[in-house]
């Protein structure tokens, strides 16, 4: 197969190369004007969190999880998220505010104990308790943005046709995993540019006492939103990653596949690894972004545009460009 860059030029696919789709998920805490975690219940107007596709909660009920549907381009994606945030803001109590940072302000022992029990998602109770015990409450309270990204379908179709391969699912897995490897290899760059959790507010499980602050991103560190160092999942190859995930779940090291806290995950139509093999990757879920306190949405158009440019470069770069 010719290089991807040549195919894009010959078929005039540059517009499709920068025509990806973004779906944003953001975690944000409700806090009281006195600085404590909000004690107000989850707004009844939002209906069931188990079935509402857009408005949910995460570790505790004051920790909103907003999921904006995928749209083409960074501007529309951020606007979608702002629509959801506007709905949420309209249902806050008079003494509630949305905390704009990934790291909470210093919390009292009472607040941390409250966060441990303020979870009315009974269907997630066992997983909630498991995470709190394994990683610590302060670690589970870290918030951030998950960026779901998919390439334009016409671009994938053109590259697949030119590849001469017959297995579309395997082709998409190879294509998307290479993008994931590129992001992981250059995660330091994204942390340097967009890291925004520089200080420690609440004690983290396993954190050394002599760590000097500020840092670029505590959430992106070994003590932040990641698996334990002894349970780090490989990105050396897709096969090795899938084998390791299956083994960790089977051995009980991971509660389920949801516990894979890598910086980027491959997502398919279904929820298990067999679906990924059978149907191929539908999108990448980037999980290494702090909340941007300078953006009302928690993430900016510029961040998403930079991510898309980086992925486009990695797709056509010389290293392993043939599929």
Short mmCIF file of N, CA and C in Angstrom, two decimals, residues 173 242 245-246 249 256-258 266-281:
data_model
loop_
_atom_site.label_atom_id
_atom_site.label_comp_id
_atom_site.label_asym_id
_atom_site.label_seq_id
_atom_site.Cartn_x
_atom_site.Cartn_y
_atom_site.Cartn_z
N UNK A 173 -8.70 -1.39 13.93
CA UNK A 173 -7.97 -1.56 15.19
C UNK A 173 -6.51 -1.17 15.04
N UNK A 242 -4.60 -6.37 24.96
CA UNK A 242 -5.82 -7.14 25.18
C UNK A 242 -5.56 -8.36 26.06
N UNK A 245 -5.20 -7.10 29.66
CA UNK A 245 -6.49 -6.71 30.24
C UNK A 245 -7.31 -7.93 30.62
N UNK A 246 -7.38 -8.92 29.72
CA UNK A 246 -8.13 -10.14 30.03
C UNK A 246 -7.55 -10.84 31.26
N UNK A 249 -8.38 -8.91 34.60
CA UNK A 249 -9.77 -9.10 35.02
C UNK A 249 -9.97 -10.52 35.55
N UNK A 256 -13.12 -4.77 36.69
CA UNK A 256 -13.67 -5.00 35.36
C UNK A 256 -12.82 -4.20 34.38
N UNK A 257 -13.19 -4.22 33.10
CA UNK A 257 -12.46 -3.44 32.11
C UNK A 257 -12.56 -1.94 32.37
N UNK A 258 -13.59 -1.52 33.11
CA UNK A 258 -13.75 -0.10 33.42
C UNK A 258 -12.57 0.43 34.25
N UNK A 266 -9.23 2.28 23.43
CA UNK A 266 -9.96 1.97 22.21
C UNK A 266 -11.38 1.56 22.59
N UNK A 267 -12.35 2.13 21.91
CA UNK A 267 -13.76 1.85 22.22
C UNK A 267 -14.45 1.32 20.97
N UNK A 268 -15.30 0.31 21.18
CA UNK A 268 -16.05 -0.29 20.08
C UNK A 268 -17.54 -0.15 20.35
N UNK A 269 -18.35 -0.81 19.52
CA UNK A 269 -19.80 -0.73 19.70
C UNK A 269 -20.24 -1.35 21.01
N UNK A 270 -19.63 -2.46 21.38
CA UNK A 270 -20.02 -3.15 22.60
C UNK A 270 -19.11 -2.79 23.75
N UNK A 271 -19.30 -3.50 24.87
CA UNK A 271 -18.59 -3.17 26.09
C UNK A 271 -17.46 -4.13 26.42
N UNK A 272 -17.25 -5.15 25.59
CA UNK A 272 -16.20 -6.11 25.93
C UNK A 272 -15.17 -6.20 24.81
N UNK A 273 -14.08 -6.90 25.10
CA UNK A 273 -12.97 -6.98 24.17
C UNK A 273 -13.31 -7.80 22.94
N UNK A 274 -14.21 -8.74 23.06
CA UNK A 274 -14.62 -9.52 21.89
C UNK A 274 -15.30 -8.63 20.85
N UNK A 275 -16.07 -7.63 21.33
CA UNK A 275 -16.70 -6.69 20.40
C UNK A 275 -15.65 -5.89 19.64
N UNK A 276 -14.57 -5.54 20.32
CA UNK A 276 -13.50 -4.79 19.68
C UNK A 276 -12.88 -5.60 18.54
N UNK A 277 -12.65 -6.86 18.78
CA UNK A 277 -12.07 -7.72 17.76
C UNK A 277 -13.06 -7.95 16.62
N UNK A 278 -14.32 -8.14 16.95
CA UNK A 278 -15.32 -8.48 15.93
C UNK A 278 -15.71 -7.29 15.08
N UNK A 279 -15.85 -6.13 15.68
CA UNK A 279 -16.38 -4.97 14.96
C UNK A 279 -15.35 -3.88 14.70
N UNK A 280 -14.25 -3.90 15.42
CA UNK A 280 -13.22 -2.89 15.23
C UNK A 280 -13.47 -1.65 16.08
N UNK A 281 -12.44 -0.86 16.22
CA UNK A 281 -12.50 0.37 17.01
C UNK A 281 -13.40 1.40 16.34
#
